[in-house]
Short mmCIF file of C-alpha atoms in Angstrom, two decimals:
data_model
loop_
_atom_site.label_atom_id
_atom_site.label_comp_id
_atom_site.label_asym_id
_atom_site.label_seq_id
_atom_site.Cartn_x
_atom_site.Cartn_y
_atom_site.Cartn_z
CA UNK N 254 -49.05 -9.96 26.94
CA UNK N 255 -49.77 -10.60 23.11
CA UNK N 256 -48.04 -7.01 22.48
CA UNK N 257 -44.99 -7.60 24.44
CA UNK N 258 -44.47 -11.54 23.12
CA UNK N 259 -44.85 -9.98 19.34
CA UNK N 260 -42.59 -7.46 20.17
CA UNK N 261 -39.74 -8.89 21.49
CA UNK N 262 -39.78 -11.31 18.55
CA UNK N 263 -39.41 -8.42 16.30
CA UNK N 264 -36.47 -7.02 18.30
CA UNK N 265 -35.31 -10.44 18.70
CA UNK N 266 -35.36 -11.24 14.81
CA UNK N 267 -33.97 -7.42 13.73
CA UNK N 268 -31.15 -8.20 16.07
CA UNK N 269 -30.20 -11.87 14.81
CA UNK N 270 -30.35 -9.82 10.96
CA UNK N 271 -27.96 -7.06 11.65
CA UNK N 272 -25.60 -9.77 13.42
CA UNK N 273 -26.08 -11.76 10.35
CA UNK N 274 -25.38 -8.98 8.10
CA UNK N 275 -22.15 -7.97 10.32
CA UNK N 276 -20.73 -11.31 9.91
CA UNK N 277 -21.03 -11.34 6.55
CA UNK N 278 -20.54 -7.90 5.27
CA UNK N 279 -17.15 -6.88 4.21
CA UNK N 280 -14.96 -4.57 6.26
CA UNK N 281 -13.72 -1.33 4.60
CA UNK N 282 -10.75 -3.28 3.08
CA UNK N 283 -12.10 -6.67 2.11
CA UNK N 284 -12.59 -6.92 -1.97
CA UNK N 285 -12.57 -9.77 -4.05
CA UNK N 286 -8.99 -10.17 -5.75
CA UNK N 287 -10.40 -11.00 -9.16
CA UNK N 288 -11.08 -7.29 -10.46
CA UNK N 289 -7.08 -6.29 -9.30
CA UNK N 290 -5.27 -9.55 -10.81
CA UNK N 291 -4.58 -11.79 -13.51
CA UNK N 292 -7.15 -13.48 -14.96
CA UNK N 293 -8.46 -15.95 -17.78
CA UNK N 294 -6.21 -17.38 -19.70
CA UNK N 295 -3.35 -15.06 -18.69
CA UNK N 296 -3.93 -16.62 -15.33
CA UNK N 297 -3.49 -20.29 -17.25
CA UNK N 298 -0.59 -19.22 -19.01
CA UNK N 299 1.34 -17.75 -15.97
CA UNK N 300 0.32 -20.25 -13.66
CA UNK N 301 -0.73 -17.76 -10.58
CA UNK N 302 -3.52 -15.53 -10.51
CA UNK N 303 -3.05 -13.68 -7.02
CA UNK N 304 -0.76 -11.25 -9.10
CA UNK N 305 -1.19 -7.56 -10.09
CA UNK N 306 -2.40 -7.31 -13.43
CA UNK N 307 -1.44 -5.04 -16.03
CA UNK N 308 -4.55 -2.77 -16.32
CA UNK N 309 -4.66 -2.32 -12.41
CA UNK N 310 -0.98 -1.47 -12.20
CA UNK N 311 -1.15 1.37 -14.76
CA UNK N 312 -3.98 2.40 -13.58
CA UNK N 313 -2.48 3.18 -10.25
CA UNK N 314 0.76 4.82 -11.46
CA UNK N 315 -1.64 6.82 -13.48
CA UNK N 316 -3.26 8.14 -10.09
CA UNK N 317 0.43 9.09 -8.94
CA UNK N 318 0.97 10.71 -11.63
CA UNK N 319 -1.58 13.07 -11.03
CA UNK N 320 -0.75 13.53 -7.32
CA UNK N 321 2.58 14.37 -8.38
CA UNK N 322 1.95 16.81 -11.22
CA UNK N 323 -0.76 18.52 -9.09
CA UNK N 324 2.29 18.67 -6.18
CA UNK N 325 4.75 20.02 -8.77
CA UNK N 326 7.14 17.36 -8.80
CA UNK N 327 8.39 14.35 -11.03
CA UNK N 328 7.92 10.81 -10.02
CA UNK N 329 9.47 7.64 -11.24
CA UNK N 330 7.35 4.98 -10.04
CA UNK N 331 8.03 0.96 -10.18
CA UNK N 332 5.04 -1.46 -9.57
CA UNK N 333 6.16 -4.86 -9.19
CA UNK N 334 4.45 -8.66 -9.12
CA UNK N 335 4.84 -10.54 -5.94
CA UNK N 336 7.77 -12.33 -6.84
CA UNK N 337 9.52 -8.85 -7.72
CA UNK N 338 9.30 -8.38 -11.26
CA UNK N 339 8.74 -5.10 -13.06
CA UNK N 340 5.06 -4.99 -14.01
CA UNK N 341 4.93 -1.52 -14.98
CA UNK N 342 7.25 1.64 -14.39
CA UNK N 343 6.68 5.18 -15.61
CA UNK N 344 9.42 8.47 -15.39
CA UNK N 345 7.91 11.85 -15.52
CA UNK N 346 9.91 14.23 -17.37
CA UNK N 347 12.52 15.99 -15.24
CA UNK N 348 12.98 13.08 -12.38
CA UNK N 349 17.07 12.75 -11.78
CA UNK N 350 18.57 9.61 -12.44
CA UNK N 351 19.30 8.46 -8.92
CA UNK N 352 15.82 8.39 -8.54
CA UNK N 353 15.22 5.13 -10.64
CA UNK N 354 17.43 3.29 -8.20
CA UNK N 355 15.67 4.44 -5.51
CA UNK N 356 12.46 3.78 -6.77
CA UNK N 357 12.94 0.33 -7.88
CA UNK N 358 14.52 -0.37 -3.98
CA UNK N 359 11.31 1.28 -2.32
CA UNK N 360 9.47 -1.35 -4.06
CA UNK N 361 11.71 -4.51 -3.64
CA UNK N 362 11.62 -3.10 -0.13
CA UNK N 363 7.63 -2.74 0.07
CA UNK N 364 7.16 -6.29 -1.15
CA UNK N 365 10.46 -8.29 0.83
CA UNK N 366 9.31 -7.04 3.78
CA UNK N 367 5.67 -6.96 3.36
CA UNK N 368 5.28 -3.40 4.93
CA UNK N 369 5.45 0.13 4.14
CA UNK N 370 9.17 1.48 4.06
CA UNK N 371 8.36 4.56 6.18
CA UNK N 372 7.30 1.79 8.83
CA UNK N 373 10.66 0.32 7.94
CA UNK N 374 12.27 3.63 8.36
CA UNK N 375 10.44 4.69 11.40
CA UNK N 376 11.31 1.20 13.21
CA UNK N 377 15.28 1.25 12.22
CA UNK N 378 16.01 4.92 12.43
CA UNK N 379 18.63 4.63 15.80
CA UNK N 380 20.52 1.04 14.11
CA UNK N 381 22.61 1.81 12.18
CA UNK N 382 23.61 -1.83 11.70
CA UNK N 383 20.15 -2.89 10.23
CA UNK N 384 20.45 0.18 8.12
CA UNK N 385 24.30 -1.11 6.59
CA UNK N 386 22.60 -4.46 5.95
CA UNK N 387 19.16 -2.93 4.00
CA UNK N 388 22.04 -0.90 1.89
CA UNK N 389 23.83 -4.29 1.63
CA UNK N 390 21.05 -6.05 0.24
CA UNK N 391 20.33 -3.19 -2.25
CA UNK N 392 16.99 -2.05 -0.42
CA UNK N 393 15.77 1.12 0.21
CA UNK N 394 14.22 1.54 3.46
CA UNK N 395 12.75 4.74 3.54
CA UNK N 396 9.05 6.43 2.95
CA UNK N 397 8.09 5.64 -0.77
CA UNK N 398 7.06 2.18 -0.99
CA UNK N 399 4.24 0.27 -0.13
CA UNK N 400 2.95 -3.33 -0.63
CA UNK N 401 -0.34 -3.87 -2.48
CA UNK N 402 -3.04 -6.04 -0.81
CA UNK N 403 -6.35 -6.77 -1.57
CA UNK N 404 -8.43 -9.09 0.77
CA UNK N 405 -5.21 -10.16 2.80
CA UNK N 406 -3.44 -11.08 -0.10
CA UNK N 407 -0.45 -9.55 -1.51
CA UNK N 408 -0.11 -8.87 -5.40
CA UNK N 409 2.25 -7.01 -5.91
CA UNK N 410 3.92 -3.49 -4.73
CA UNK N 411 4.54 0.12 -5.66
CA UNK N 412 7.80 2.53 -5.24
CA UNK N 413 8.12 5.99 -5.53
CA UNK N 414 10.70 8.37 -5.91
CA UNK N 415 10.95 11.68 -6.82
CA UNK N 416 10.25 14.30 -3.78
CA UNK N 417 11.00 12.90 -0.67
CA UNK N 418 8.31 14.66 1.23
CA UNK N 419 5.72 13.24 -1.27
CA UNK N 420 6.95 10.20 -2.33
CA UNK N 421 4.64 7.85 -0.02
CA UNK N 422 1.37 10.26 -0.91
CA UNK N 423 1.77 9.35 -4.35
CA UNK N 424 2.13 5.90 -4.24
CA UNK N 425 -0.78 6.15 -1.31
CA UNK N 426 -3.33 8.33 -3.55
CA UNK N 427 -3.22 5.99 -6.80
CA UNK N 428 -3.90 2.94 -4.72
CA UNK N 429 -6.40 4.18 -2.93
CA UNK N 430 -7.97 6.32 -6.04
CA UNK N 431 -7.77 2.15 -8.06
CA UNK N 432 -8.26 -0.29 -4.90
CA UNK N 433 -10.37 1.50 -2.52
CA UNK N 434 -9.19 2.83 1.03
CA UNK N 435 -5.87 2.03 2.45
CA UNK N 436 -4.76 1.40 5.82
CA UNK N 437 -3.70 4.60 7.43
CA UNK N 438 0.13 5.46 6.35
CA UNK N 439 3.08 5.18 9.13
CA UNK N 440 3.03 8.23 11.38
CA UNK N 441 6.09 10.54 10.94
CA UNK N 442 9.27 10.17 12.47
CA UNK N 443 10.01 12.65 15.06
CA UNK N 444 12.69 15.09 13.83
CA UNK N 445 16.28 14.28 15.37
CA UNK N 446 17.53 16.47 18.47
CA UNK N 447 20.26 18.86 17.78
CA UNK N 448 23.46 17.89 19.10
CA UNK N 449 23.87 18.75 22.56
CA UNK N 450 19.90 18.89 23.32
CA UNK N 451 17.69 16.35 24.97
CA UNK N 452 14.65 14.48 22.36
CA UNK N 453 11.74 16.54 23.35
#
C-alpha cells in the first residue's frame, strides 16, 4: 500500500512539472522582442522600442541576399519600421527598375495590412474591384511581402522583388535564418482555367 501511495505521488508530482513547464515554456514562435529592436538610448531618443532595429534588418536582407544569389536572380529588398519608414533597402546588381516600386509596395502592403501579400493575393484574386483600389492606394498585393513579428508584436516588414516565383522565399529564408521559424507561407493559388474549361 506504501508502494502504490509513493508511487502515485511521483506520477502525480512529474505530471503537475511537465504541466508547469508547458505553461511556461515558449511556443516555437515566442522570443523576447529586445534582441530584434531598438534599444538603449536609441530607444530614448526615438521614443518606441517595439521597432526593427538596424542590425536585425540588415541582417535579414543579408539572408535574402543569399537565397537569391544561390537562386540566380537579383533582389531589391525594402525593410520598413512599423510606421512605414525605410529602415534598410538593398539592390543587387542587375534588378530592373520597376522592381523598386514593387518592392517598396510589397512592404507597405505587408505592414498596412498586417499579413503576407500572397495571402492578400490568394484572398482577392476573383475582385477585381479590391484589386483597382490596392493599385489606387499604391499597394502591391501580390507574393513578396511579409510583416515581421516577434512575440505577437509587429516591428516592422520586408518586400521583395525581383523573380516573381522567388520573391516570398527570399524575404521568408532571411527572417527565418535572423528571427527563428516562421509561420508556414500562404499556400499557392490554383492556376486559372483556360477559357472555355471548368476550374478543376
Amino acid at each position: 500500500m506504501i508502494f502504490h501511495t509513493r508511487l502515485f505521488r511521483g506520477v502525480l508530482g512529474f505530471a503537475l512539472t511537465v504541466s508547469a513547464f508547458a505553461l511556461v515554456a515558449p511556443g516555437p514562435f515566442a522570443q523576447s522582442t529586445d534582441k530584434f529592436t531598438i534599444s538603449g538610448d536609441a530607444a530614448k531618443k526615438a521614443l518606441t522600442k517595439d521597432e526593427i532595429s538596424g542590425d536585425t534588418a540588415a541582417k535579414i536582407a543579408q539572408g535574402c541576399q543569399d537565397f537569391a544569389a544561390k537562386h540566380n536572380f537579383a533582389a531589391i529588398i525594402f525593410i520598413l519600421d512599423p510606421s512605414g519608414n525605410i529602415v534598410h533597402s538593398h539592390r543587387m546588381d542587375g534588378a530592373r527598375p520597376i522592381q523598386f516600386n514593387s518592392a517598396l509596395s510589397k512592404a507597405r502592403t505587408a505592414l498596412f495590412m498586417r499579413t503576407s501579400t500572397h495571402q492578400l493575393a490568394n484572398r482577392f484574386a476573383n475582385n477585381i474591384a479590391q484589386q483597382i483600389k490596392f493599385a489606387q492606394m499604391n499597394m502591391d498585393p501580390t507574393p513578396g511581402g511579409l510583416p515581421i513579428i516577434v512575440n505577437n508584436q509587429l516591428i516592422g516588414a520586408i518586400g521583395v522583388a525581383g523573380s516573381d516565383p522567388n520573391d516570398e522565399e527570399c524575404a521568408y529564408e532571411g527572417l527565418t535564418e535572423v528571427l527563428g521559424p516562421q509561420p508556414p507561407l500562404a499556400e499557392k493559388s490554383p492556376a486559372a482555367p483556360t477559357q472555355g474549361q471548368p476550374p478543376q
